[in-house]
Amino acid sequence: MLHETVLVFGVYLVACGVAWVLHESAHYAVHSLYADSVSFGINRRGPYVDAVYEPTAPTLAIRVGSVAPTLFYTPLVALGIAGYLSTYPLPQLDSVGWSLVAVPLAILTIPTGADIRACLEAAQ
């Protein structure tokens, strides 16, 4: 029983880590198209992307780069969920089970506070 709990929690942590890296990779991919320099790193808060733009860079490019994971992964997640539900019935999970599924998907698709702030500050 304890072994199964540790395994489930470990898989959950790996899923969250992969979702976070994919989230930041989407930022990196879009920022690298227009930014002068882009860096990808890991600090105590987790992975991050820093992009430096010229003052003449298009504001739309900065804004799209800031919310790239939401724009890219949300349709994929929605299609994946719809495809799953068209083939299988809705799983009967308890609240803990649903949180183990929902949290990595939220990390992947929902913009963070820094993402929203960068999008709003792009016009300045």
JSON list of C-alpha atoms in Angstrom, two decimals:
[
{"chain": "A", "resi": 1, "resn": "MET", "atom": "CA", "xyz": [0.00, 0.00, 0.00]},
{"chain": "A", "resi": 2, "resn": "LEU", "atom": "CA", "xyz": [2.74, 2.49, 0.91]},
{"chain": "A", "resi": 3, "resn": "HIS", "atom": "CA", "xyz": [4.74, 1.46, -2.16]},
{"chain": "A", "resi": 4, "resn": "GLU", "atom": "CA", "xyz": [1.74, 2.21, -4.40]},
{"chain": "A", "resi": 5, "resn": "THR", "atom": "CA", "xyz": [1.19, 5.60, -2.76]},
{"chain": "A", "resi": 6, "resn": "VAL", "atom": "CA", "xyz": [4.84, 6.56, -3.22]},
{"chain": "A", "resi": 7, "resn": "LEU", "atom": "CA", "xyz": [4.70, 5.44, -6.85]},
{"chain": "A", "resi": 8, "resn": "VAL", "atom": "CA", "xyz": [1.55, 7.48, -7.57]},
{"chain": "A", "resi": 9, "resn": "PHE", "atom": "CA", "xyz": [3.01, 10.55, -5.89]},
{"chain": "A", "resi": 10, "resn": "GLY", "atom": "CA", "xyz": [6.29, 10.13, -7.80]},
{"chain": "A", "resi": 11, "resn": "VAL", "atom": "CA", "xyz": [4.49, 9.86, -11.12]},
{"chain": "A", "resi": 12, "resn": "TYR", "atom": "CA", "xyz": [2.47, 12.95, -10.18]},
{"chain": "A", "resi": 13, "resn": "LEU", "atom": "CA", "xyz": [5.64, 14.95, -9.44]},
{"chain": "A", "resi": 14, "resn": "VAL", "atom": "CA", "xyz": [7.22, 13.83, -12.72]},
{"chain": "A", "resi": 15, "resn": "ALA", "atom": "CA", "xyz": [4.05, 14.81, -14.61]},
{"chain": "A", "resi": 16, "resn": "CYS", "atom": "CA", "xyz": [4.09, 18.25, -12.98]},
{"chain": "A", "resi": 17, "resn": "GLY", "atom": "CA", "xyz": [7.77, 18.70, -13.81]},
{"chain": "A", "resi": 18, "resn": "VAL", "atom": "CA", "xyz": [7.28, 17.68, -17.43]},
{"chain": "A", "resi": 19, "resn": "ALA", "atom": "CA", "xyz": [4.28, 20.02, -17.73]},
{"chain": "A", "resi": 20, "resn": "TRP", "atom": "CA", "xyz": [6.32, 22.91, -16.32]},
{"chain": "A", "resi": 21, "resn": "VAL", "atom": "CA", "xyz": [9.21, 22.30, -18.71]},
{"chain": "A", "resi": 22, "resn": "LEU", "atom": "CA", "xyz": [6.80, 22.07, -21.66]},
{"chain": "A", "resi": 23, "resn": "HIS", "atom": "CA", "xyz": [5.14, 25.29, -20.49]},
{"chain": "A", "resi": 24, "resn": "GLU", "atom": "CA", "xyz": [8.46, 27.14, -20.43]},
{"chain": "A", "resi": 25, "resn": "SER", "atom": "CA", "xyz": [9.57, 25.52, -23.71]},
{"chain": "A", "resi": 26, "resn": "ALA", "atom": "CA", "xyz": [6.57, 27.06, -25.47]},
{"chain": "A", "resi": 27, "resn": "HIS", "atom": "CA", "xyz": [7.67, 30.47, -24.19]},
{"chain": "A", "resi": 28, "resn": "TYR", "atom": "CA", "xyz": [11.19, 29.81, -25.44]},
{"chain": "A", "resi": 29, "resn": "ALA", "atom": "CA", "xyz": [10.04, 28.69, -28.89]},
{"chain": "A", "resi": 30, "resn": "VAL", "atom": "CA", "xyz": [7.91, 31.77, -29.51]},
{"chain": "A", "resi": 31, "resn": "HIS", "atom": "CA", "xyz": [10.29, 34.29, -27.92]},
{"chain": "A", "resi": 32, "resn": "SER", "atom": "CA", "xyz": [13.22, 32.95, -29.94]},
{"chain": "A", "resi": 33, "resn": "LEU", "atom": "CA", "xyz": [11.46, 34.00, -33.15]},
{"chain": "A", "resi": 34, "resn": "TYR", "atom": "CA", "xyz": [11.57, 37.75, -32.38]},
{"chain": "A", "resi": 35, "resn": "ALA", "atom": "CA", "xyz": [13.74, 38.41, -29.33]},
{"chain": "A", "resi": 36, "resn": "ASP", "atom": "CA", "xyz": [17.36, 39.56, -29.48]},
{"chain": "A", "resi": 37, "resn": "SER", "atom": "CA", "xyz": [18.34, 37.02, -26.86]},
{"chain": "A", "resi": 38, "resn": "VAL", "atom": "CA", "xyz": [16.49, 34.25, -25.06]},
{"chain": "A", "resi": 39, "resn": "SER", "atom": "CA", "xyz": [17.77, 32.23, -22.12]},
{"chain": "A", "resi": 40, "resn": "PHE", "atom": "CA", "xyz": [16.31, 29.13, -20.52]},
{"chain": "A", "resi": 41, "resn": "GLY", "atom": "CA", "xyz": [17.32, 28.25, -17.00]},
{"chain": "A", "resi": 42, "resn": "ILE", "atom": "CA", "xyz": [16.34, 26.73, -13.70]},
{"chain": "A", "resi": 43, "resn": "ASN", "atom": "CA", "xyz": [16.38, 28.49, -10.36]},
{"chain": "A", "resi": 44, "resn": "ARG", "atom": "CA", "xyz": [14.87, 27.67, -6.96]},
{"chain": "A", "resi": 45, "resn": "ARG", "atom": "CA", "xyz": [11.37, 28.45, -8.28]},
{"chain": "A", "resi": 46, "resn": "GLY", "atom": "CA", "xyz": [11.76, 26.12, -11.26]},
{"chain": "A", "resi": 47, "resn": "PRO", "atom": "CA", "xyz": [12.40, 26.54, -14.98]},
{"chain": "A", "resi": 48, "resn": "TYR", "atom": "CA", "xyz": [12.15, 30.00, -16.51]},
{"chain": "A", "resi": 49, "resn": "VAL", "atom": "CA", "xyz": [12.69, 31.85, -19.79]},
{"chain": "A", "resi": 50, "resn": "ASP", "atom": "CA", "xyz": [14.14, 35.34, -20.08]},
{"chain": "A", "resi": 51, "resn": "ALA", "atom": "CA", "xyz": [13.76, 37.21, -23.35]},
{"chain": "A", "resi": 52, "resn": "VAL", "atom": "CA", "xyz": [15.29, 40.57, -24.27]},
{"chain": "A", "resi": 53, "resn": "TYR", "atom": "CA", "xyz": [13.61, 42.51, -27.06]},
{"chain": "A", "resi": 54, "resn": "GLU", "atom": "CA", "xyz": [14.67, 45.60, -29.00]},
{"chain": "A", "resi": 55, "resn": "PRO", "atom": "CA", "xyz": [12.57, 48.68, -28.29]},
{"chain": "A", "resi": 56, "resn": "THR", "atom": "CA", "xyz": [11.25, 48.42, -31.86]},
{"chain": "A", "resi": 57, "resn": "ALA", "atom": "CA", "xyz": [10.07, 44.81, -31.47]},
{"chain": "A", "resi": 58, "resn": "PRO", "atom": "CA", "xyz": [6.41, 44.20, -32.28]},
{"chain": "A", "resi": 59, "resn": "THR", "atom": "CA", "xyz": [4.25, 44.35, -29.16]},
{"chain": "A", "resi": 60, "resn": "LEU", "atom": "CA", "xyz": [2.12, 41.50, -30.47]},
{"chain": "A", "resi": 61, "resn": "ALA", "atom": "CA", "xyz": [5.16, 39.21, -30.59]},
{"chain": "A", "resi": 62, "resn": "ILE", "atom": "CA", "xyz": [5.97, 39.95, -26.95]},
{"chain": "A", "resi": 63, "resn": "ARG", "atom": "CA", "xyz": [2.38, 39.38, -25.89]},
{"chain": "A", "resi": 64, "resn": "VAL", "atom": "CA", "xyz": [2.03, 36.13, -27.84]},
{"chain": "A", "resi": 65, "resn": "GLY", "atom": "CA", "xyz": [5.32, 34.88, -26.39]},
{"chain": "A", "resi": 66, "resn": "SER", "atom": "CA", "xyz": [4.05, 35.60, -22.90]},
{"chain": "A", "resi": 67, "resn": "VAL", "atom": "CA", "xyz": [0.90, 33.51, -23.32]},
{"chain": "A", "resi": 68, "resn": "ALA", "atom": "CA", "xyz": [2.26, 30.95, -25.82]},
{"chain": "A", "resi": 69, "resn": "PRO", "atom": "CA", "xyz": [1.62, 27.87, -23.63]},
{"chain": "A", "resi": 70, "resn": "THR", "atom": "CA", "xyz": [-2.04, 28.80, -23.25]},
{"chain": "A", "resi": 71, "resn": "LEU", "atom": "CA", "xyz": [-2.45, 29.44, -26.97]},
{"chain": "A", "resi": 72, "resn": "PHE", "atom": "CA", "xyz": [-0.61, 26.28, -27.99]},
{"chain": "A", "resi": 73, "resn": "TYR", "atom": "CA", "xyz": [-1.44, 23.64, -25.40]},
{"chain": "A", "resi": 74, "resn": "THR", "atom": "CA", "xyz": [-5.07, 24.45, -24.52]},
{"chain": "A", "resi": 75, "resn": "PRO", "atom": "CA", "xyz": [-6.46, 23.24, -27.87]},
{"chain": "A", "resi": 76, "resn": "LEU", "atom": "CA", "xyz": [-4.27, 20.12, -27.66]},
{"chain": "A", "resi": 77, "resn": "VAL", "atom": "CA", "xyz": [-5.44, 19.33, -24.14]},
{"chain": "A", "resi": 78, "resn": "ALA", "atom": "CA", "xyz": [-9.08, 19.95, -25.12]},
{"chain": "A", "resi": 79, "resn": "LEU", "atom": "CA", "xyz": [-8.74, 17.66, -28.15]},
{"chain": "A", "resi": 80, "resn": "GLY", "atom": "CA", "xyz": [-7.05, 15.01, -26.02]},
{"chain": "A", "resi": 81, "resn": "ILE", "atom": "CA", "xyz": [-9.78, 15.11, -23.40]},
{"chain": "A", "resi": 82, "resn": "ALA", "atom": "CA", "xyz": [-12.51, 15.06, -26.06]},
{"chain": "A", "resi": 83, "resn": "GLY", "atom": "CA", "xyz": [-10.81, 12.14, -27.81]},
{"chain": "A", "resi": 84, "resn": "TYR", "atom": "CA", "xyz": [-10.50, 10.22, -24.57]},
{"chain": "A", "resi": 85, "resn": "LEU", "atom": "CA", "xyz": [-14.11, 10.85, -23.58]},
{"chain": "A", "resi": 86, "resn": "SER", "atom": "CA", "xyz": [-15.35, 9.83, -27.04]},
{"chain": "A", "resi": 87, "resn": "THR", "atom": "CA", "xyz": [-13.69, 6.43, -26.56]},
{"chain": "A", "resi": 88, "resn": "TYR", "atom": "CA", "xyz": [-13.94, 5.78, -22.81]},
{"chain": "A", "resi": 89, "resn": "PRO", "atom": "CA", "xyz": [-16.47, 6.75, -20.11]},
{"chain": "A", "resi": 90, "resn": "LEU", "atom": "CA", "xyz": [-15.63, 9.43, -17.59]},
{"chain": "A", "resi": 91, "resn": "PRO", "atom": "CA", "xyz": [-13.35, 7.85, -14.95]},
{"chain": "A", "resi": 92, "resn": "GLN", "atom": "CA", "xyz": [-14.76, 7.49, -11.46]},
{"chain": "A", "resi": 93, "resn": "LEU", "atom": "CA", "xyz": [-12.04, 9.16, -9.40]},
{"chain": "A", "resi": 94, "resn": "ASP", "atom": "CA", "xyz": [-12.11, 10.68, -5.95]},
{"chain": "A", "resi": 95, "resn": "SER", "atom": "CA", "xyz": [-11.07, 14.30, -5.40]},
{"chain": "A", "resi": 96, "resn": "VAL", "atom": "CA", "xyz": [-7.42, 13.35, -4.92]},
{"chain": "A", "resi": 97, "resn": "GLY", "atom": "CA", "xyz": [-7.42, 11.36, -8.15]},
{"chain": "A", "resi": 98, "resn": "TRP", "atom": "CA", "xyz": [-8.93, 14.26, -10.08]},
{"chain": "A", "resi": 99, "resn": "SER", "atom": "CA", "xyz": [-6.37, 16.67, -8.64]},
{"chain": "A", "resi": 100, "resn": "LEU", "atom": "CA", "xyz": [-3.58, 14.32, -9.76]},
{"chain": "A", "resi": 101, "resn": "VAL", "atom": "CA", "xyz": [-4.95, 14.63, -13.29]},
{"chain": "A", "resi": 102, "resn": "ALA", "atom": "CA", "xyz": [-5.97, 18.30, -13.25]},
{"chain": "A", "resi": 103, "resn": "VAL", "atom": "CA", "xyz": [-2.89, 19.93, -11.70]},
{"chain": "A", "resi": 104, "resn": "PRO", "atom": "CA", "xyz": [-0.36, 18.94, -14.42]},
{"chain": "A", "resi": 105, "resn": "LEU", "atom": "CA", "xyz": [-2.86, 20.04, -17.09]},
{"chain": "A", "resi": 106, "resn": "ALA", "atom": "CA", "xyz": [-3.33, 23.35, -15.29]},
{"chain": "A", "resi": 107, "resn": "ILE", "atom": "CA", "xyz": [0.45, 23.87, -15.06]},
{"chain": "A", "resi": 108, "resn": "LEU", "atom": "CA", "xyz": [0.68, 23.20, -18.77]},
{"chain": "A", "resi": 109, "resn": "THR", "atom": "CA", "xyz": [-2.09, 25.51, -19.96]},
{"chain": "A", "resi": 110, "resn": "ILE", "atom": "CA", "xyz": [-2.90, 28.25, -17.43]},
{"chain": "A", "resi": 111, "resn": "PRO", "atom": "CA", "xyz": [-0.73, 31.38, -17.64]},
{"chain": "A", "resi": 112, "resn": "THR", "atom": "CA", "xyz": [1.23, 32.18, -14.49]},
{"chain": "A", "resi": 113, "resn": "GLY", "atom": "CA", "xyz": [1.27, 35.55, -12.81]},
{"chain": "A", "resi": 114, "resn": "ALA", "atom": "CA", "xyz": [4.61, 36.34, -14.48]},
{"chain": "A", "resi": 115, "resn": "ASP", "atom": "CA", "xyz": [3.11, 35.41, -17.87]},
{"chain": "A", "resi": 116, "resn": "ILE", "atom": "CA", "xyz": [0.17, 37.77, -17.37]},
{"chain": "A", "resi": 117, "resn": "ARG", "atom": "CA", "xyz": [2.40, 40.56, -16.07]},
{"chain": "A", "resi": 118, "resn": "ALA", "atom": "CA", "xyz": [4.75, 40.24, -19.07]},
{"chain": "A", "resi": 119, "resn": "CYS", "atom": "CA", "xyz": [1.79, 40.34, -21.44]},
{"chain": "A", "resi": 120, "resn": "LEU", "atom": "CA", "xyz": [0.38, 43.48, -19.81]},
{"chain": "A", "resi": 121, "resn": "GLU", "atom": "CA", "xyz": [3.75, 45.23, -19.60]},
{"chain": "A", "resi": 122, "resn": "ALA", "atom": "CA", "xyz": [4.52, 44.56, -23.27]},
{"chain": "A", "resi": 123, "resn": "ALA", "atom": "CA", "xyz": [2.93, 47.86, -24.29]},
{"chain": "A", "resi": 124, "resn": "GLN", "atom": "CA", "xyz": [5.25, 49.88, -22.02]}
]
